[in-house]
Short mmCIF file of C-alpha atoms and ligand atoms in Angstrom, two decimals:
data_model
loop_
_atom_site.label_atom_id
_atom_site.label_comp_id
_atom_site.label_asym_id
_atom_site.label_seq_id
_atom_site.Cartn_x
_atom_site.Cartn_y
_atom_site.Cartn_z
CA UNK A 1 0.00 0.00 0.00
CA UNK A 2 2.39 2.31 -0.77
CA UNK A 3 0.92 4.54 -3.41
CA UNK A 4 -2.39 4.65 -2.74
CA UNK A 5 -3.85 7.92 -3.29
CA UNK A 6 -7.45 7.40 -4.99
CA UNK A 7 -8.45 11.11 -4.75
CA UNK A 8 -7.45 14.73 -5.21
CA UNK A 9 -9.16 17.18 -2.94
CA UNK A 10 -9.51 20.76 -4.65
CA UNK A 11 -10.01 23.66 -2.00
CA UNK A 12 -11.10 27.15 -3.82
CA UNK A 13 -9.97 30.58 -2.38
CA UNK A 14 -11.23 34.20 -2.88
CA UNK A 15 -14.55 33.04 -4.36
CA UNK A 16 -15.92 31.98 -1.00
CA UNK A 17 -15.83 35.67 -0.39
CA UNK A 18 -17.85 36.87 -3.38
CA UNK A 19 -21.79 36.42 -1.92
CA UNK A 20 -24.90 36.44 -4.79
CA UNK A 21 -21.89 36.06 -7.43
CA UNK A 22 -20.31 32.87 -5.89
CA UNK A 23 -22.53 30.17 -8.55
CA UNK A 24 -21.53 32.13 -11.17
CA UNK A 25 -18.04 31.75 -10.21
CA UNK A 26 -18.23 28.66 -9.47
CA UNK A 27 -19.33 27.21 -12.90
CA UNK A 28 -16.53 28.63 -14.47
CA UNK A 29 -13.97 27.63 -12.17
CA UNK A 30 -15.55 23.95 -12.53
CA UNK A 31 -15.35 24.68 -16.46
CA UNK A 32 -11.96 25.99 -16.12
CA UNK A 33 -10.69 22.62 -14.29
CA UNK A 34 -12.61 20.28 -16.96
CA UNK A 35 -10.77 22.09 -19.49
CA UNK A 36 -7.55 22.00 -17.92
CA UNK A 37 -8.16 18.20 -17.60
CA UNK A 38 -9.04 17.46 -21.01
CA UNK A 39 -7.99 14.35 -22.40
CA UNK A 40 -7.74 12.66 -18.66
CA UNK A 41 -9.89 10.06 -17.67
CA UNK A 42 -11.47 11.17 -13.83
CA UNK A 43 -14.68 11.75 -11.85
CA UNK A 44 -15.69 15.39 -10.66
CA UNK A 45 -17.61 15.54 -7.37
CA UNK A 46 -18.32 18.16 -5.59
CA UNK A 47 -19.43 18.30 -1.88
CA UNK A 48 -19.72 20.93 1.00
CA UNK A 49 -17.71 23.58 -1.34
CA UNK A 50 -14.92 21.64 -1.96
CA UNK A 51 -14.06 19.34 -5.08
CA UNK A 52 -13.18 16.03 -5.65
CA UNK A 53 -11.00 14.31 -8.50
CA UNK A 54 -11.32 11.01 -8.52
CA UNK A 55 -11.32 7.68 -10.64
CA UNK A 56 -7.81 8.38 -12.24
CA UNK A 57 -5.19 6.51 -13.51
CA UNK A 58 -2.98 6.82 -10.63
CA UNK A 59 -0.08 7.31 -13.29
CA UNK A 60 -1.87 10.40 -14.43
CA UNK A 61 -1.94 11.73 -10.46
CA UNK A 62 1.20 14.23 -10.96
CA UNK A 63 -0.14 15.27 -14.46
CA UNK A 64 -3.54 16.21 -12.95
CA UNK A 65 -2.21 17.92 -10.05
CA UNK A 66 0.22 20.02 -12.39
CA UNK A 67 -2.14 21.47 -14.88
CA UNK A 68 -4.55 22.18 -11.19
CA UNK A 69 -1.92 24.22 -9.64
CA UNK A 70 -2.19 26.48 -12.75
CA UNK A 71 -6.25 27.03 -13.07
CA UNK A 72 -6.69 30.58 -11.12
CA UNK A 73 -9.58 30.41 -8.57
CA UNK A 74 -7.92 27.25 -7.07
CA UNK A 75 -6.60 27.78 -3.39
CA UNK A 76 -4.74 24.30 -2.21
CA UNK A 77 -4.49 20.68 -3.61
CA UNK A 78 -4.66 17.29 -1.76
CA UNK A 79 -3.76 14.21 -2.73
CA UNK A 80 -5.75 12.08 -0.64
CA UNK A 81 -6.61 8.67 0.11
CA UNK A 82 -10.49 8.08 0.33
CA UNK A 83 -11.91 5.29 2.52
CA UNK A 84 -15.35 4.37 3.73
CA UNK A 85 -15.56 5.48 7.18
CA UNK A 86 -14.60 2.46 9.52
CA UNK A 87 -11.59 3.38 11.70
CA UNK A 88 -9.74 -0.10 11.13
CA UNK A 89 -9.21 1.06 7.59
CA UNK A 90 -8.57 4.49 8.78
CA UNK A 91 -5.72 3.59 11.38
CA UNK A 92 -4.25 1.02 8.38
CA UNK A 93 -4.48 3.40 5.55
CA UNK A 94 -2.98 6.20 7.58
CA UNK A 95 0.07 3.99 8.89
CA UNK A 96 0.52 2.84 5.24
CA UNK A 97 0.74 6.69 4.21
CA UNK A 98 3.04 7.69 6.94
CA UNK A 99 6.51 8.72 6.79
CA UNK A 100 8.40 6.06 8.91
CA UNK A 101 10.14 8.41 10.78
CA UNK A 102 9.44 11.84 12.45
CA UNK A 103 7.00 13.93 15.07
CA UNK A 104 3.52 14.09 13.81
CA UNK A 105 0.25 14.94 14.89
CA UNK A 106 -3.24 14.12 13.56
CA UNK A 107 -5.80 16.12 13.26
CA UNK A 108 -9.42 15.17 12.75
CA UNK A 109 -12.27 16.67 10.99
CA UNK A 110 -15.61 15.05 12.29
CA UNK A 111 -17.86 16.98 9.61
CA UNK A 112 -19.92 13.40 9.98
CA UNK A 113 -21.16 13.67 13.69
CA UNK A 114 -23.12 10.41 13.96
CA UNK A 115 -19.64 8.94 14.74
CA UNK A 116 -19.39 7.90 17.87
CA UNK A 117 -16.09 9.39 18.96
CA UNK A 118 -15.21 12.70 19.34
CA UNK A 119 -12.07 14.17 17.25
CA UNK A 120 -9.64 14.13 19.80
CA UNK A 121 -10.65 10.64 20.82
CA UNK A 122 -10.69 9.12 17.01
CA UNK A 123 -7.23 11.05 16.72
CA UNK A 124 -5.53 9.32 19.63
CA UNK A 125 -7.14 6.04 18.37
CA UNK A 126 -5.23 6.64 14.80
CA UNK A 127 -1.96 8.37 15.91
CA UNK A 128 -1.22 5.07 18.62
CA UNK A 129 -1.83 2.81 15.56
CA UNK A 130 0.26 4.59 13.72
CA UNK A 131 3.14 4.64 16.39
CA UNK A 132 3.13 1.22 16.91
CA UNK A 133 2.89 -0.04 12.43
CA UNK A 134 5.36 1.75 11.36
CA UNK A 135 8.77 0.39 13.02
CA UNK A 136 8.79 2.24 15.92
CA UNK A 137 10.50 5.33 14.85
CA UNK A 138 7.76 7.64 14.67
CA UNK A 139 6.84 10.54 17.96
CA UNK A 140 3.61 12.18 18.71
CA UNK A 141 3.51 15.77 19.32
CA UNK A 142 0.90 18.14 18.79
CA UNK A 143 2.57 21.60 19.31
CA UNK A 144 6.36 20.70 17.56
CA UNK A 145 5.77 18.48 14.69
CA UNK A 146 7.24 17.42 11.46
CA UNK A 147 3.74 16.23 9.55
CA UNK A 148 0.01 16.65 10.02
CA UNK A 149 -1.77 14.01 8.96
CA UNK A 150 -5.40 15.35 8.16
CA UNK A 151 -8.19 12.79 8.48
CA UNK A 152 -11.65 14.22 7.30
CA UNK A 153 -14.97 12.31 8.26
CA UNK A 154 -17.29 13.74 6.14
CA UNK A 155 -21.08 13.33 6.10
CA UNK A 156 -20.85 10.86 3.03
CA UNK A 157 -19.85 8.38 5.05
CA UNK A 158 -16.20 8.66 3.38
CA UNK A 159 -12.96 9.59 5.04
CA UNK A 160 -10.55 11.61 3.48
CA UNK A 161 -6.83 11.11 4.68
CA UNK A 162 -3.97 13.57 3.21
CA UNK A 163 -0.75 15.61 4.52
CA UNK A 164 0.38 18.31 1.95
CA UNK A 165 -1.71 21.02 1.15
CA UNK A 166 0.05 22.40 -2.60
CA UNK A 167 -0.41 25.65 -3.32
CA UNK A 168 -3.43 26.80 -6.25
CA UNK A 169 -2.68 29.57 -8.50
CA UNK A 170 -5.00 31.63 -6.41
CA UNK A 171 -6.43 34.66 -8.10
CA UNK A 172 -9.72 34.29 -9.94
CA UNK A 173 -11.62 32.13 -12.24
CA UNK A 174 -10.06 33.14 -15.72
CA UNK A 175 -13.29 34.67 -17.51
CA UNK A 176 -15.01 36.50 -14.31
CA UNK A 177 -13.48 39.47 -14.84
CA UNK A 178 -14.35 39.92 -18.62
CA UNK A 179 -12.09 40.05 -21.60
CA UNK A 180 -8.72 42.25 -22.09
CA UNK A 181 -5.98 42.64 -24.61
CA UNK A 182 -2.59 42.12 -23.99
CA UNK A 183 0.06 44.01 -26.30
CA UNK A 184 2.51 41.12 -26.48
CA UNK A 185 6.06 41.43 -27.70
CA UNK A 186 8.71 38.93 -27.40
CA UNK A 187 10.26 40.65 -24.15
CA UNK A 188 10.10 39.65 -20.48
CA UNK A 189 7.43 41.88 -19.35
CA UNK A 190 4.52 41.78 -21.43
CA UNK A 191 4.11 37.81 -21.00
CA UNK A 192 4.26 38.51 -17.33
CA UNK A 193 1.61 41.55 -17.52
CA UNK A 194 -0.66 39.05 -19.14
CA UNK A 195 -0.35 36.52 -16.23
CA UNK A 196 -0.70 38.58 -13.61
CA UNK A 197 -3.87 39.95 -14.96
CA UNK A 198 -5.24 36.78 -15.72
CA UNK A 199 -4.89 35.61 -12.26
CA UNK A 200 -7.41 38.49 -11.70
CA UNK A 201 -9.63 36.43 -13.70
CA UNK A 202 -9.56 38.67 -16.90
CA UNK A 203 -9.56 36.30 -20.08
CA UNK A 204 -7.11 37.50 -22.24
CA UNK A 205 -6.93 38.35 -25.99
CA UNK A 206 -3.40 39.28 -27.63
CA UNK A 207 -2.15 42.14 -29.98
CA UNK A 208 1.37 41.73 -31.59
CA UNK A 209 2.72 44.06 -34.12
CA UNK A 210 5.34 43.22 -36.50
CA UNK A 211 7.63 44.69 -38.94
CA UNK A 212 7.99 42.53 -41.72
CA UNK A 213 10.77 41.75 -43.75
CA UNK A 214 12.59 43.71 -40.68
CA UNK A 215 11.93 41.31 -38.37
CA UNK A 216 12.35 37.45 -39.30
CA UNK A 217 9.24 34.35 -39.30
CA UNK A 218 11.10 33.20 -35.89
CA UNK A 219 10.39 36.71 -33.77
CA UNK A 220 7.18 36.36 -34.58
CA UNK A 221 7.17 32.56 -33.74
CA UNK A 222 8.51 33.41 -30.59
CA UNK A 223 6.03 35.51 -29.90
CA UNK A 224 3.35 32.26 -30.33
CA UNK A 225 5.56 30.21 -28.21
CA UNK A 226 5.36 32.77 -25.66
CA UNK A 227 1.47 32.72 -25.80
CA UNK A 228 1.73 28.78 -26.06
CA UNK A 229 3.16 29.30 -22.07
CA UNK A 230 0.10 31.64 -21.18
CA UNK A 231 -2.55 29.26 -22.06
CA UNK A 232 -2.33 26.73 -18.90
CA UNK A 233 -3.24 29.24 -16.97
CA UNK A 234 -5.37 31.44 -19.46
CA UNK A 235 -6.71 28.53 -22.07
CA UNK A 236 -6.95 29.12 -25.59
CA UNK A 237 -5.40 32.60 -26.29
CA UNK A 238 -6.80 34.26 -29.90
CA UNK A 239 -3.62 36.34 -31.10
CA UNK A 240 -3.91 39.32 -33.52
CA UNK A 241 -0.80 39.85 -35.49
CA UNK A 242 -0.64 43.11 -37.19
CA UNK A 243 1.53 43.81 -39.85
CA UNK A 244 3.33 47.73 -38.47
CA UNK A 245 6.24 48.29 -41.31
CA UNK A 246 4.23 51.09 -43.29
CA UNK A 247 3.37 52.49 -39.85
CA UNK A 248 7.13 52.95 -39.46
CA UNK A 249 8.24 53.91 -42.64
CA UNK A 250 5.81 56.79 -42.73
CA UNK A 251 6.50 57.88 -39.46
CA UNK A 252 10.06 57.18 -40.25
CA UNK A 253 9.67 59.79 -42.90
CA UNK A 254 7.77 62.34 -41.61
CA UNK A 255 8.30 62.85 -38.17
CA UNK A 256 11.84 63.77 -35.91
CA UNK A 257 13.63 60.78 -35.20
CA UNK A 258 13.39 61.19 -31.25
CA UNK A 259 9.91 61.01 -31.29
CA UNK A 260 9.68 58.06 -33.39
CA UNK A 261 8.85 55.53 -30.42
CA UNK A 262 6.72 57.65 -28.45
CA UNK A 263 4.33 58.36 -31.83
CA UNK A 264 5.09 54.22 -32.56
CA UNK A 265 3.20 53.23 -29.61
CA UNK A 266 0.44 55.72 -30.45
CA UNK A 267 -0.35 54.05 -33.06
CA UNK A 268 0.16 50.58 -31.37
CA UNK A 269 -2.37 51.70 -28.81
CA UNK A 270 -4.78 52.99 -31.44
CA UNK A 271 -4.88 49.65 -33.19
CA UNK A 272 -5.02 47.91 -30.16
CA UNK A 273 -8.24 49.81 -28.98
CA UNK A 274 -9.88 49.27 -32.51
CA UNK A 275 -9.31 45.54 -32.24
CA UNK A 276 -10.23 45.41 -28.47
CA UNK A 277 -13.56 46.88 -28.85
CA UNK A 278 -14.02 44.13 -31.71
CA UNK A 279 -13.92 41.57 -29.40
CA UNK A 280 -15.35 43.09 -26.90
CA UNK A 281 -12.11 43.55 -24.65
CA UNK A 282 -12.93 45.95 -21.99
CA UNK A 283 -9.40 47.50 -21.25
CA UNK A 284 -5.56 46.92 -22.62
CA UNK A 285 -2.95 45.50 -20.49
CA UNK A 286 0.95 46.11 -21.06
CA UNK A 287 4.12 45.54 -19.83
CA UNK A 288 5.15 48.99 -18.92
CA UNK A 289 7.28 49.49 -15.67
CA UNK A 290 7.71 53.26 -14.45
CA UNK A 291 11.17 54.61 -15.70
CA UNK A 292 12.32 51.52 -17.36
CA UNK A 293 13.17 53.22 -20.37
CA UNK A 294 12.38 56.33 -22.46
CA UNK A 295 8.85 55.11 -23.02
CA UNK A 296 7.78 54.23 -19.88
CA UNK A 297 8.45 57.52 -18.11
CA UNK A 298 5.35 59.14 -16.65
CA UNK A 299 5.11 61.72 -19.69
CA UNK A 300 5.54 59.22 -22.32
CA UNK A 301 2.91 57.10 -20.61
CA UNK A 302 0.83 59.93 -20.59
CA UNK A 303 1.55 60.47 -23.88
CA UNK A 304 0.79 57.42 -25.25
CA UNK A 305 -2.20 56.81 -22.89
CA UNK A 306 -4.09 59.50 -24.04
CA UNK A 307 -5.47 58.20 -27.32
CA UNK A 308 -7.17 55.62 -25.97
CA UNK A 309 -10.68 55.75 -23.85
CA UNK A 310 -10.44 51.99 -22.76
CA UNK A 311 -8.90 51.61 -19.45
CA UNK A 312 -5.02 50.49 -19.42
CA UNK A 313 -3.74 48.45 -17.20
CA UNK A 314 -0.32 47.78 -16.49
CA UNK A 315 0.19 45.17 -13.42
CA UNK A 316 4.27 46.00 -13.56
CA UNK A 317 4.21 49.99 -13.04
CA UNK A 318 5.73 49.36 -9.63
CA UNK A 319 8.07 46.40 -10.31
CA UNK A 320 11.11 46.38 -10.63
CA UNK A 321 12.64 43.91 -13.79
CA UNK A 322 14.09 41.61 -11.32
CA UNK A 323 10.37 40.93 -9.54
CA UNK A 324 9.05 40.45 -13.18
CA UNK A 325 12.24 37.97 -13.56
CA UNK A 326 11.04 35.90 -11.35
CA UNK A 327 7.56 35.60 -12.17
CA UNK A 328 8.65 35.07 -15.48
CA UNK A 329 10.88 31.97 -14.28
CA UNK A 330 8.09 30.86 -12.87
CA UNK A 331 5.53 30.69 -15.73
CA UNK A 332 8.40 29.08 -17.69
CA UNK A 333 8.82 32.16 -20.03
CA UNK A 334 11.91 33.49 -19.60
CA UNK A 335 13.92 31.73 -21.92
CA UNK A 336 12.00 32.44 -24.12
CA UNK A 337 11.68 36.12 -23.96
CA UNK A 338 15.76 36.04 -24.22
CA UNK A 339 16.18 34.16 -27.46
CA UNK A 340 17.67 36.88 -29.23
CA UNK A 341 15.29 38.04 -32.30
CA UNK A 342 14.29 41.37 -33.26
CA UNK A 343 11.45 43.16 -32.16
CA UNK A 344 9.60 45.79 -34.36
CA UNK A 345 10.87 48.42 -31.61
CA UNK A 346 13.86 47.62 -31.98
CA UNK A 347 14.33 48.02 -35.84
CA UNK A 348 14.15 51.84 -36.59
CA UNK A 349 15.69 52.46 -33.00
CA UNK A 350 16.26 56.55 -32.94
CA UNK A 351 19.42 56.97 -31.15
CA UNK A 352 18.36 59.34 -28.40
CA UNK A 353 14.27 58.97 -27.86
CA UNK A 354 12.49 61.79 -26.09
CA UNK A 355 12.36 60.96 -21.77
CA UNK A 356 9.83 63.84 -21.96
CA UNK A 357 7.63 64.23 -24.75
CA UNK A 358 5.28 66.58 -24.92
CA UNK A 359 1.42 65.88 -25.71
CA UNK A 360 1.50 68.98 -27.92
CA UNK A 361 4.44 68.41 -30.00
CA UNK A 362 3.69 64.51 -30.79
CA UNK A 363 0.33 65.45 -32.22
CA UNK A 364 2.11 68.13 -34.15
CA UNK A 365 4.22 65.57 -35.93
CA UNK A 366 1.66 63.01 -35.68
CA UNK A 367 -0.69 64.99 -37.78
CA UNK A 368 1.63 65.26 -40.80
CA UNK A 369 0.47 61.33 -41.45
CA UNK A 370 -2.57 60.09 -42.40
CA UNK A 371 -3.59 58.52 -39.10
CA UNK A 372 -7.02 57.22 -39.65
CA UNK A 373 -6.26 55.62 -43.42
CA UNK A 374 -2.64 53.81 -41.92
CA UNK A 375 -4.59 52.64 -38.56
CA UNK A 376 -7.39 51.16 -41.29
CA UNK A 377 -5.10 49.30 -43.26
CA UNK A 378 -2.76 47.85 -40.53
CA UNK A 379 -6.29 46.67 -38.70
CA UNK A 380 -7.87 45.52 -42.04
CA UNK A 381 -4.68 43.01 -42.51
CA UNK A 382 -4.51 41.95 -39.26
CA UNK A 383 -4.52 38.08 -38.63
CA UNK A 384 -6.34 36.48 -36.27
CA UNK A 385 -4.79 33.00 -35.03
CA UNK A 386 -5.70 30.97 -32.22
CA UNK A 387 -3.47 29.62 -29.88
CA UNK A 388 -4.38 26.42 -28.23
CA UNK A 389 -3.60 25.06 -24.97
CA UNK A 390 -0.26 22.85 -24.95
P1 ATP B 401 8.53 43.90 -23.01
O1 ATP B 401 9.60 43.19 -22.29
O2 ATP B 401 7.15 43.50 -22.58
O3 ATP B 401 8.72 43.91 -24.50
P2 ATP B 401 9.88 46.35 -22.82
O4 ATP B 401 10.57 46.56 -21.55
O5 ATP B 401 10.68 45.87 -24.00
O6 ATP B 401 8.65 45.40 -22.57
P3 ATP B 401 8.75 48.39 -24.52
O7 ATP B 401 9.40 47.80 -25.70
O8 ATP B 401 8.83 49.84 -24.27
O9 ATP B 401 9.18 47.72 -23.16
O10 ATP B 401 7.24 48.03 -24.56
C1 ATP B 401 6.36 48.37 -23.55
C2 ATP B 401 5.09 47.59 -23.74
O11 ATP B 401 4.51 47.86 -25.04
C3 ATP B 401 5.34 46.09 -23.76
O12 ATP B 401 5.35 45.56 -22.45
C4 ATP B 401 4.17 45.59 -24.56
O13 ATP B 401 3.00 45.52 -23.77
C5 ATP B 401 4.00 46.68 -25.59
N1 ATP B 401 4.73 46.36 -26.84
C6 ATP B 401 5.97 46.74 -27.19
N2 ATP B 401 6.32 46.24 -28.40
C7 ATP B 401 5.27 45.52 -28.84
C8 ATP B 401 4.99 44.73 -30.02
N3 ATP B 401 5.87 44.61 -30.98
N4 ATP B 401 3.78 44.13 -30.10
C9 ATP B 401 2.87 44.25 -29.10
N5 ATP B 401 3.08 44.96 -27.98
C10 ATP B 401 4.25 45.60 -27.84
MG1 MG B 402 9.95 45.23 -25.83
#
């Protein structure tokens, strides 16, 4: 009986907070973790607000917990063993589960109070079985301890026995919060901006804009690999990739060279409203950090912000690159962000960009172009693909 784990117990987190809303968040997070299990073989339950996985291959128990601890709404994870409630198979199950050496305590849950023991009773019952199955190496204490052993005796008439709670993902059911569009480049922050809003249960939509022939087939397939990580945690992802090379040139052409980033990402978050609003995105997300470069000063933000109306969010303002570092190590897309292509930014690079642009000047340059007929054609050749989850 040494791996005999028959159930995964699925606690959820913030949602329990959320009142008249809480079945609506509940179906999706329940949709959320079907879809993350698709293609597993299992049994959903769900009981007293908390769920159940069960009926797995008990090869596929490290694959299911693994895509669980990236669904958003989802607090803790328990593998667990799940017995009918008779406490000889309780006391054997829980000495076949137990470390053979080490303090421990056990702590019951008697949810199920037609038992006729009280917790502390059934837990001295199960811990002095265990002390004297398992070699004799094993101490009780409740206060200084190296494992809990949880035993839960629920009204079903099933026990549940587990010891390690694994973190969720946390956050929010990906979808509560309505749709937004993420301006995705191939650098380190944007795929992190995208996350972290996610996990606020935003589902997320993304822009890219590239500068063909300047930049190559593989920065843009970076760009879809970078997605590719999102979607555990997001699902499918729909990508709009927008061709931006006339964009430049005619900037390029018209307008001084130091302003040629800040009126850039004008345009970028022109096009990026347009397409928002088309799919009903209700606010733009970037990867901007305060004062990480010329852009991303507080008058260049300003700048740039005001030709939009849809709210723009940017989860990184405050961090500093390496805090987004390490949440990009974590979601796995850091080397990726570092494989050294081009980005459209980076291909008509003025030497010394503007730190403080002024409102009044780029519109001044800005209205030497034909805004509205370059914004039509960039969005009217725009590609929509779909990236799936991996
Ligand atoms: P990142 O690492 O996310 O690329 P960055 O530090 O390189 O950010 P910028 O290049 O100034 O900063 O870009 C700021 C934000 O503008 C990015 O986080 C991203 O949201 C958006 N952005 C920049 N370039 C592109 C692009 N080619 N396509 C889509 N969005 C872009
Ligand atoms: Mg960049």
């Amino acid at each position: 009986m040494e791996h005999n784990y028959n159930c995964i117990l699925i606690r959820f987190g913030e949602i329990f907070l959320k009142g008249n809303n809480r079945n609506y968040f509940e179906s999706l997070l329940i949709k959320n973790i079907k879809l993350a299990l698709t293609g597993l073989n299992y049994r959903f339950a769900r009981t007293q607000g908390r769920y159940f996985i069960e009926e797995f291959d008990p090869n596929d128990m490290d694959e299911i917990i693994s895509r669980l601890t990236k669904v958003f709404g989802i607090h803790s994870i328990s593998p667990t063993v799940k017995v009918k409630t008779d406490l000889d198979e309780i006391c054997k199950v829980a000495a076949a589960i137990s470390p053979k050496e080490g303090v421990f305590r056990v702590t019951v849950k008697r949810a199920d109070k037609r038992y006729p023991m009280t917790s502390m009773e059934l837990g001295a019952k199960i811990g002095g079985y265990m002390l004297y199955h398992t070699g004799g190496r094993l101490k009780v204490d409740l206060f200084d301890y190296d494992f809990e052993l949880f035993v839960d005796l629920r009204e079903s008439g099933y026990t549940y026995l587990f010891y390690d709670k694994i973190m969720g993902a946390q956050g929010l059911p990906t979808g509560c919060s309505g749709n937004a569009m993420l301006l995705l480049s191939g650098g380190i922050d944007s795929p992190v901006a995208g996350y972290v809003m996610a996990k606020r249960g935003l589902k997320i939509y993304a822009i890219h804009y590239h500068s063909f022939p300047y930049t190559s087939e593989l920065a843009l397939q970076k760009v879809k690999d970078l997605a590719k990580k999102l979607t555990p945690y997001c699902g499918d992802i729909k990508l709009a990739v927008v061709p931006f090379t006339e964009i430049q040139y005619a900037i390029h052409e018209h307008c001084p060279q130091e302003f040629m980033i800040t009126i850039m990402r004008r345009f970028m978050m022109r096009i990026a409203e347009r397409v928002a609003r088309k799919y009903e995105c209700g606010a733009l997300i970037t990867g901007e950090s305060l004062g990480q470069v010329a852009s991303q000063t507080m008058q260049s933000i300003n700048v740039t912000n005001s030709v939009v109306t849809l709210p723009v969010f940017r989860p990184l303002i405050g961090n500093d690159k390496a805090e987004i570092i390490e949440i990009a190590n974590k979601i796995d897309t850091f080397d990726i962000s570092i494989r050294p292509y081009e980005d459209c930014c980076t291909v008509f690079l003025p030497k010394n960009p503007v730190i403080k642009p002024k409102l009044s000047e780029a519109i001044e340059y800005e209205n030497r172009l034909d805004i509205d007929t370059l914004i039509d054609a960039a969005v009217e050749n725009t590609v929509m693909e779909t990236i799936t989850v991996e």
